[in-house]
mmCIF file of C-alpha atoms and ligand atoms in Angstrom:
data_model
loop_
_atom_site.group_PDB
_atom_site.id
_atom_site.type_symbol
_atom_site.label_atom_id
_atom_site.label_comp_id
_atom_site.label_asym_id
_atom_site.label_seq_id
_atom_site.Cartn_x
_atom_site.Cartn_y
_atom_site.Cartn_z
ATOM 1 C CA UNK A 10 -0.099 -0.002 0.095
ATOM 2 C CA UNK A 11 1.297 3.616 -0.608
ATOM 3 C CA UNK A 12 1.210 6.341 1.952
ATOM 4 C CA UNK A 13 -0.890 9.448 1.464
ATOM 5 C CA UNK A 14 1.874 11.910 1.316
ATOM 6 C CA UNK A 15 4.857 10.169 3.531
ATOM 7 C CA UNK A 16 7.723 12.255 4.412
ATOM 8 C CA UNK A 17 9.943 14.002 1.333
ATOM 9 C CA UNK A 18 7.853 13.119 -1.222
ATOM 10 C CA UNK A 19 7.127 15.567 -4.320
ATOM 11 C CA UNK A 20 4.244 14.469 -6.653
ATOM 12 C CA UNK A 21 6.189 14.340 -10.047
ATOM 13 C CA UNK A 22 5.367 14.896 -13.585
ATOM 14 C CA UNK A 23 7.593 12.661 -16.037
ATOM 15 C CA UNK A 24 7.820 11.817 -19.963
ATOM 16 C CA UNK A 25 8.320 8.248 -20.825
ATOM 17 C CA UNK A 26 7.965 6.595 -24.566
ATOM 18 C CA UNK A 27 6.672 3.062 -25.319
ATOM 19 C CA UNK A 28 9.139 0.765 -26.364
ATOM 20 C CA UNK A 29 7.567 -0.453 -29.299
ATOM 21 C CA UNK A 30 10.355 -0.136 -31.595
ATOM 22 C CA UNK A 31 13.229 -0.742 -29.111
ATOM 23 C CA UNK A 32 15.832 -3.272 -30.058
ATOM 24 C CA UNK A 33 19.785 -3.354 -29.964
ATOM 25 C CA UNK A 34 20.942 -3.135 -33.055
ATOM 26 C CA UNK A 35 24.075 -1.298 -32.945
ATOM 27 C CA UNK A 36 26.239 -0.896 -30.637
ATOM 28 C CA UNK A 37 27.647 2.233 -28.677
ATOM 29 C CA UNK A 38 28.273 1.397 -25.208
ATOM 30 C CA UNK A 39 29.546 -2.110 -23.692
ATOM 31 C CA UNK A 40 26.136 -3.489 -22.927
ATOM 32 C CA UNK A 41 25.033 -3.449 -26.990
ATOM 33 C CA UNK A 42 26.304 -7.371 -27.460
ATOM 34 C CA UNK A 43 24.660 -7.767 -30.705
ATOM 35 C CA UNK A 44 24.623 -11.383 -30.557
ATOM 36 C CA UNK A 45 21.521 -10.992 -27.959
ATOM 37 C CA UNK A 46 18.518 -11.272 -28.921
ATOM 38 C CA UNK A 47 15.411 -8.571 -27.053
ATOM 39 C CA UNK A 48 12.473 -10.142 -26.247
ATOM 40 C CA UNK A 49 10.395 -7.046 -27.472
ATOM 41 C CA UNK A 50 7.551 -8.736 -25.824
ATOM 42 C CA UNK A 51 9.066 -8.855 -22.370
ATOM 43 C CA UNK A 52 10.856 -5.248 -22.666
ATOM 44 C CA UNK A 53 7.773 -4.063 -23.370
ATOM 45 C CA UNK A 54 5.897 -5.513 -20.089
ATOM 46 C CA UNK A 55 8.750 -4.129 -17.785
ATOM 47 C CA UNK A 56 8.477 -0.681 -19.275
ATOM 48 C CA UNK A 57 4.146 -1.191 -18.764
ATOM 49 C CA UNK A 58 5.159 -1.729 -15.112
ATOM 50 C CA UNK A 59 7.150 0.738 -14.241
ATOM 51 C CA UNK A 60 4.864 3.127 -15.624
ATOM 52 C CA UNK A 61 2.244 1.513 -13.830
ATOM 53 C CA UNK A 62 3.962 1.722 -11.069
ATOM 54 C CA UNK A 63 4.744 5.938 -11.287
ATOM 55 C CA UNK A 64 1.351 6.305 -11.470
ATOM 56 C CA UNK A 65 0.157 4.339 -8.216
ATOM 57 C CA UNK A 66 3.218 6.215 -6.308
ATOM 58 C CA UNK A 67 1.047 9.219 -7.681
ATOM 59 C CA UNK A 68 3.132 10.730 -10.187
ATOM 60 C CA UNK A 69 1.696 11.493 -13.917
ATOM 61 C CA UNK A 70 3.155 10.166 -16.907
ATOM 62 C CA UNK A 71 3.207 11.775 -20.078
ATOM 63 C CA UNK A 72 4.126 9.578 -23.097
ATOM 64 C CA UNK A 73 5.684 10.552 -26.727
ATOM 65 C CA UNK A 74 5.341 8.837 -29.977
ATOM 66 C CA UNK A 75 7.969 6.374 -30.505
ATOM 67 C CA UNK A 76 9.547 6.222 -34.098
ATOM 68 C CA UNK A 77 10.633 3.897 -36.280
ATOM 69 C CA UNK A 78 14.093 3.498 -36.380
ATOM 70 C CA UNK A 79 14.907 4.765 -33.421
ATOM 71 C CA UNK A 80 15.056 1.733 -31.472
ATOM 72 C CA UNK A 81 16.948 3.820 -28.082
ATOM 73 C CA UNK A 82 14.244 6.359 -28.196
ATOM 74 C CA UNK A 83 12.068 4.374 -25.360
ATOM 75 C CA UNK A 84 15.436 6.015 -23.198
ATOM 76 C CA UNK A 85 13.528 9.425 -22.410
ATOM 77 C CA UNK A 86 15.820 10.487 -19.503
ATOM 78 C CA UNK A 87 18.224 11.499 -22.549
ATOM 79 C CA UNK A 88 15.611 14.053 -24.819
ATOM 80 C CA UNK A 89 16.107 16.566 -22.854
ATOM 81 C CA UNK A 90 16.595 18.230 -19.488
ATOM 82 C CA UNK A 91 13.285 20.257 -18.183
ATOM 83 C CA UNK A 92 14.496 22.256 -14.872
ATOM 84 C CA UNK A 93 12.096 25.230 -13.956
ATOM 85 C CA UNK A 94 9.734 24.556 -17.163
ATOM 86 C CA UNK A 95 12.753 25.360 -19.341
ATOM 87 C CA UNK A 96 13.723 22.745 -21.724
ATOM 88 C CA UNK A 97 17.224 22.624 -23.098
ATOM 89 C CA UNK A 98 16.499 19.620 -25.946
ATOM 90 C CA UNK A 99 19.620 16.979 -26.775
ATOM 91 C CA UNK A 100 22.147 16.794 -29.182
ATOM 92 C CA UNK A 101 23.483 13.021 -29.117
ATOM 93 C CA UNK A 102 26.694 12.039 -30.036
ATOM 94 C CA UNK A 103 26.117 9.041 -32.240
ATOM 95 C CA UNK A 104 25.109 9.480 -35.588
ATOM 96 C CA UNK A 105 22.413 6.221 -34.632
ATOM 97 C CA UNK A 106 20.475 8.566 -32.307
ATOM 98 C CA UNK A 107 20.731 11.661 -33.816
ATOM 99 C CA UNK A 108 16.865 11.929 -34.918
ATOM 100 C CA UNK A 109 15.667 11.784 -31.539
ATOM 101 C CA UNK A 110 16.604 15.260 -30.330
ATOM 102 C CA UNK A 111 14.799 17.021 -32.790
ATOM 103 C CA UNK A 112 11.669 14.386 -31.720
ATOM 104 C CA UNK A 113 12.074 15.348 -28.165
ATOM 105 C CA UNK A 114 12.239 19.099 -29.155
ATOM 106 C CA UNK A 115 9.312 18.819 -31.309
ATOM 107 C CA UNK A 116 7.142 17.014 -27.971
ATOM 108 C CA UNK A 117 8.134 20.267 -25.698
ATOM 109 C CA UNK A 118 7.147 22.176 -28.725
ATOM 110 C CA UNK A 119 3.597 20.346 -28.976
ATOM 111 C CA UNK A 120 2.909 20.402 -25.353
ATOM 112 C CA UNK A 121 2.808 23.491 -23.930
ATOM 113 C CA UNK A 122 6.743 24.332 -22.912
ATOM 114 C CA UNK A 123 7.089 28.099 -24.208
ATOM 115 C CA UNK A 124 10.792 27.981 -23.784
ATOM 116 C CA UNK A 125 12.687 25.464 -25.685
ATOM 117 C CA UNK A 126 16.785 25.404 -26.556
ATOM 118 C CA UNK A 127 18.368 22.547 -29.019
ATOM 119 C CA UNK A 128 21.582 22.482 -27.840
ATOM 120 C CA UNK A 129 24.128 23.315 -29.663
ATOM 121 C CA UNK A 130 26.619 21.142 -28.196
ATOM 122 C CA UNK A 131 26.312 17.233 -27.786
ATOM 123 C CA UNK A 132 23.981 17.033 -24.904
ATOM 124 C CA UNK A 133 22.290 13.817 -23.933
ATOM 125 C CA UNK A 134 19.479 15.421 -21.545
ATOM 126 C CA UNK A 135 19.217 13.695 -18.335
ATOM 127 C CA UNK A 136 21.610 10.994 -18.629
ATOM 128 C CA UNK A 137 23.783 13.823 -18.052
ATOM 129 C CA UNK A 138 22.707 16.164 -16.216
ATOM 130 C CA UNK A 139 21.108 15.547 -13.368
ATOM 131 C CA UNK A 140 19.210 18.152 -10.631
ATOM 132 C CA UNK A 141 19.581 18.967 -7.102
ATOM 133 C CA UNK A 142 17.759 21.531 -5.146
ATOM 134 C CA UNK A 143 21.061 23.384 -5.485
ATOM 135 C CA UNK A 144 23.058 21.940 -8.415
ATOM 136 C CA UNK A 145 22.566 20.700 -11.491
ATOM 137 C CA UNK A 146 25.689 17.956 -11.864
ATOM 138 C CA UNK A 147 26.637 17.305 -15.384
ATOM 139 C CA UNK A 148 28.835 14.631 -16.573
ATOM 140 C CA UNK A 149 31.365 13.882 -19.200
ATOM 141 C CA UNK A 150 33.971 11.498 -20.848
ATOM 142 C CA UNK A 151 31.942 9.862 -23.055
ATOM 143 C CA UNK A 152 28.804 11.451 -24.064
ATOM 144 C CA UNK A 153 28.124 15.357 -23.244
ATOM 145 C CA UNK A 154 30.404 17.765 -24.355
ATOM 146 C CA UNK A 155 31.681 19.595 -20.825
ATOM 147 C CA UNK A 156 31.671 22.907 -23.545
ATOM 148 C CA UNK A 157 27.531 22.101 -22.503
ATOM 149 C CA UNK A 158 28.201 22.799 -18.989
ATOM 150 C CA UNK A 159 28.679 26.135 -19.644
ATOM 151 C CA UNK A 160 26.161 26.669 -21.713
ATOM 152 C CA UNK A 161 23.647 24.941 -19.372
ATOM 153 C CA UNK A 162 24.708 26.991 -16.738
ATOM 154 C CA UNK A 163 23.905 30.365 -19.021
ATOM 155 C CA UNK A 164 20.451 28.585 -20.224
ATOM 156 C CA UNK A 165 19.374 27.436 -16.217
ATOM 157 C CA UNK A 166 20.576 29.965 -14.216
ATOM 158 C CA UNK A 167 21.409 27.338 -12.119
ATOM 159 C CA UNK A 168 25.256 26.487 -10.769
ATOM 160 C CA UNK A 169 26.257 23.966 -13.368
ATOM 161 C CA UNK A 170 29.048 21.048 -11.248
ATOM 162 C CA UNK A 171 30.781 19.170 -14.176
ATOM 163 C CA UNK A 172 31.774 15.962 -13.224
ATOM 164 C CA UNK A 173 34.271 13.497 -15.252
ATOM 165 C CA UNK A 174 33.106 9.682 -15.711
ATOM 166 C CA UNK A 175 36.168 7.392 -16.623
ATOM 167 C CA UNK A 176 35.080 3.979 -16.533
ATOM 168 C CA UNK A 177 32.470 3.023 -20.205
ATOM 169 C CA UNK A 178 30.171 0.466 -18.640
ATOM 170 C CA UNK A 179 29.066 3.820 -16.831
ATOM 171 C CA UNK A 180 29.032 5.643 -19.854
ATOM 172 C CA UNK A 181 26.189 8.523 -18.890
ATOM 173 C CA UNK A 182 26.089 10.189 -15.461
ATOM 174 C CA UNK A 183 22.799 8.396 -14.844
ATOM 175 C CA UNK A 184 24.511 4.824 -14.509
ATOM 176 C CA UNK A 185 26.934 5.971 -11.599
ATOM 177 C CA UNK A 186 24.990 8.429 -9.947
ATOM 178 C CA UNK A 187 21.437 9.041 -8.474
ATOM 179 C CA UNK A 188 19.643 12.514 -6.811
ATOM 180 C CA UNK A 189 17.565 11.315 -3.932
ATOM 181 C CA UNK A 190 16.226 14.392 -2.956
ATOM 182 C CA UNK A 191 17.236 18.485 -2.877
ATOM 183 C CA UNK A 192 20.392 17.427 -1.561
ATOM 184 C CA UNK A 193 20.905 14.018 -0.937
ATOM 185 C CA UNK A 194 22.421 11.958 -3.852
ATOM 186 C CA UNK A 195 23.694 8.339 -4.034
ATOM 187 C CA UNK A 196 26.933 7.092 -6.347
ATOM 188 C CA UNK A 197 29.427 4.867 -7.230
ATOM 189 C CA UNK A 198 32.358 6.615 -6.942
ATOM 190 C CA UNK A 199 34.465 3.967 -8.789
ATOM 191 C CA UNK A 200 32.877 5.963 -11.703
ATOM 192 C CA UNK A 201 34.857 9.232 -11.639
ATOM 193 C CA UNK A 202 38.071 10.656 -12.327
ATOM 194 C CA UNK A 203 39.868 11.662 -8.548
ATOM 195 C CA UNK A 204 39.058 14.814 -9.023
ATOM 196 C CA UNK A 205 35.625 14.696 -9.598
ATOM 197 C CA UNK A 206 35.445 12.138 -6.979
ATOM 198 C CA UNK A 207 36.576 14.817 -4.547
ATOM 199 C CA UNK A 208 33.778 17.496 -5.480
ATOM 200 C CA UNK A 209 31.538 15.002 -4.829
ATOM 201 C CA UNK A 210 32.770 14.495 -1.338
ATOM 202 C CA UNK A 211 33.065 18.288 -0.845
ATOM 203 C CA UNK A 212 29.467 18.296 -2.158
ATOM 204 C CA UNK A 213 28.249 15.398 -0.651
ATOM 205 C CA UNK A 214 29.602 14.462 2.527
ATOM 206 C CA UNK A 215 26.407 12.251 3.585
ATOM 207 C CA UNK A 216 25.776 10.676 -0.008
ATOM 208 C CA UNK A 217 24.847 6.824 0.528
ATOM 209 C CA UNK A 218 28.229 4.954 -1.942
ATOM 210 C CA UNK A 219 26.842 1.980 -4.082
ATOM 211 C CA UNK A 220 29.472 -0.827 -4.609
ATOM 212 C CA UNK A 221 30.576 -2.071 -7.416
ATOM 213 C CA UNK A 222 28.628 -4.980 -7.761
ATOM 214 C CA UNK A 223 25.120 -2.716 -7.189
ATOM 215 C CA UNK A 224 26.683 -0.219 -10.111
ATOM 216 C CA UNK A 225 27.570 -3.597 -12.010
ATOM 217 C CA UNK A 226 23.304 -4.438 -11.904
ATOM 218 C CA UNK A 227 22.524 -0.322 -12.765
ATOM 219 C CA UNK A 228 21.148 0.417 -9.529
ATOM 220 C CA UNK A 229 22.206 3.549 -9.471
ATOM 221 C CA UNK A 230 19.810 4.250 -12.616
ATOM 222 C CA UNK A 231 17.228 4.938 -10.122
ATOM 223 C CA UNK A 232 14.450 7.782 -10.118
ATOM 224 C CA UNK A 233 13.831 9.237 -6.387
ATOM 225 C CA UNK A 234 10.336 11.615 -5.655
ATOM 226 C CA UNK A 235 11.824 12.342 -2.721
ATOM 227 C CA UNK A 236 10.654 9.521 -1.019
ATOM 228 C CA UNK A 237 10.018 6.042 -2.614
ATOM 229 C CA UNK A 238 13.129 5.318 -4.756
ATOM 230 C CA UNK A 239 12.601 3.024 -8.152
ATOM 231 C CA UNK A 240 15.504 1.454 -8.460
ATOM 232 C CA UNK A 241 16.799 -1.949 -10.004
ATOM 233 C CA UNK A 242 16.001 -4.922 -7.693
ATOM 234 C CA UNK A 243 19.154 -6.972 -8.052
ATOM 235 C CA UNK A 244 20.879 -4.037 -5.800
ATOM 236 C CA UNK A 245 19.998 -5.188 -2.828
ATOM 237 C CA UNK A 246 23.218 -3.629 -1.412
ATOM 238 C CA UNK A 247 21.382 0.268 -1.715
ATOM 239 C CA UNK A 248 18.110 -1.283 -1.114
ATOM 240 C CA UNK A 249 19.225 -1.133 2.547
ATOM 241 C CA UNK A 250 20.991 1.623 2.434
ATOM 242 C CA UNK A 251 18.051 3.422 1.349
ATOM 243 C CA UNK A 252 16.202 1.535 3.763
ATOM 244 C CA UNK A 253 18.480 2.454 6.580
ATOM 245 C CA UNK A 254 17.950 6.082 5.306
ATOM 246 C CA UNK A 255 14.014 6.647 5.659
ATOM 247 C CA UNK A 256 13.489 6.058 1.833
ATOM 248 C CA UNK A 257 10.948 3.382 0.583
ATOM 249 C CA UNK A 258 13.065 1.363 -2.144
ATOM 250 C CA UNK A 259 10.807 -0.561 -4.498
ATOM 251 C CA UNK A 260 12.581 -2.574 -6.338
ATOM 252 C CA UNK A 261 11.775 -3.751 -10.707
ATOM 253 C CA UNK A 262 12.819 -5.573 -13.088
ATOM 254 C CA UNK A 263 14.446 -3.731 -16.297
ATOM 255 C CA UNK A 264 16.875 -6.586 -17.600
ATOM 256 C CA UNK A 265 15.647 -6.243 -21.300
ATOM 257 C CA UNK A 266 15.839 -2.534 -21.387
ATOM 258 C CA UNK A 267 19.933 -3.776 -19.671
ATOM 259 C CA UNK A 268 20.849 -4.783 -23.141
ATOM 260 C CA UNK A 269 21.024 -2.224 -24.313
ATOM 261 C CA UNK A 270 22.638 0.456 -21.741
ATOM 262 C CA UNK A 271 19.461 1.726 -20.115
ATOM 263 C CA UNK A 272 17.407 0.756 -16.841
ATOM 264 C CA UNK A 273 14.551 2.587 -14.711
ATOM 265 C CA UNK A 274 15.999 6.157 -14.888
ATOM 266 C CA UNK A 275 16.826 6.002 -18.450
ATOM 267 C CA UNK A 276 13.305 5.380 -18.994
ATOM 268 C CA UNK A 277 12.352 8.406 -17.097
ATOM 269 C CA UNK A 278 12.353 12.401 -18.190
ATOM 270 C CA UNK A 279 11.295 14.718 -15.242
ATOM 271 C CA UNK A 280 9.471 17.713 -16.348
ATOM 272 C CA UNK A 281 10.144 19.985 -13.446
ATOM 273 C CA UNK A 282 7.827 22.782 -13.469
ATOM 274 C CA UNK A 283 8.546 26.664 -14.016
ATOM 275 C CA UNK A 284 8.547 28.637 -11.071
ATOM 276 C CA UNK A 285 5.471 29.990 -9.217
ATOM 277 C CA UNK A 286 6.583 32.412 -6.973
ATOM 278 C CA UNK A 287 9.850 33.051 -4.564
ATOM 279 C CA UNK A 288 12.810 32.186 -6.578
ATOM 280 C CA UNK A 289 13.556 34.362 -9.423
ATOM 281 C CA UNK A 290 14.249 32.572 -12.775
ATOM 282 C CA UNK A 291 17.357 35.848 -13.829
ATOM 283 C CA UNK A 292 18.377 38.431 -10.992
ATOM 284 C CA UNK A 293 16.424 41.676 -11.839
ATOM 285 C CA UNK A 294 17.969 44.418 -13.686
ATOM 286 C CA UNK A 295 19.837 47.001 -12.224
HETATM 287 N N1 LIG B 166 21.215 2.578 -25.724
HETATM 288 C C1 LIG B 166 21.718 3.773 -25.273
HETATM 289 C C2 LIG B 166 22.732 4.975 -25.154
HETATM 290 O O1 LIG B 166 23.524 4.094 -25.715
HETATM 291 C C3 LIG B 166 21.150 3.494 -23.962
HETATM 292 C C4 LIG B 166 21.077 4.881 -23.130
HETATM 293 C C5 LIG B 166 20.176 4.638 -21.710
HETATM 294 N N2 LIG B 166 20.123 6.303 -21.394
HETATM 295 C C6 LIG B 166 20.706 6.802 -19.804
HETATM 296 N N3 LIG B 166 20.041 7.617 -19.908
HETATM 297 N N4 LIG B 166 21.687 6.259 -19.397
HETATM 298 O O2 LIG B 166 23.282 5.521 -25.758
#
């Protein structure tokens, strides 16, 4: 049973893309093994369970139409980053995924987001840009261009912290780090450069640290609403730690999507609402 308003919980709005055309037809990360067939029916069932779970937890799920020929489009997290209702649409590093950027940008334009900016730098959306209460944590090393980090800071008006990934299995930031609430994160230090590890220790001294085993089952590719943390059920160590820290972990099976190097978070793009009262978007002119 889901409690009515658990501590830390904030109702979220997510964008997802049904894995109707999902497959592994090219290999752009170490998880994509062309010799392993994908069970499309199972992928769809796992994805539907995730969508249903979000709805059951009280969240809103919007859908974008999947396009044929774009087997990775199911990974909605890569389509954009949305902060304060402002949309920074993705530009993909790999030709195979290039058409997804404009497709996501189009969805936002058609769905009432007044500010949609298509990134001029390689930028793989929330795959590499993760939003905390104060910062935007931005990954580089494999996909997103670090020059785009500065552009994102300018666009969102939020401080962007650059983090360098060093292990090709964790090619996107959201495979190595997850935001749990406004000021808590969990991550696997061994996925980062020494300097980035030091930065994370400095900014988040109380972070939950994931073991290599939990990272390897994509336990960090998790989605938190501030209370419930949806993550790979195989990440048993993280599950225990989350519980000990007052979160409610919910384990799911995304084994088919994992064949493309994706998990819970990869399938989920958070649509953060525009600012209302309180925090100004930009400093008032002098
Ligand atoms: N096959 C996709 C790629 O390599 C997987 C993307 C996973 N998405 C994510 N947010 N990490 O680009």
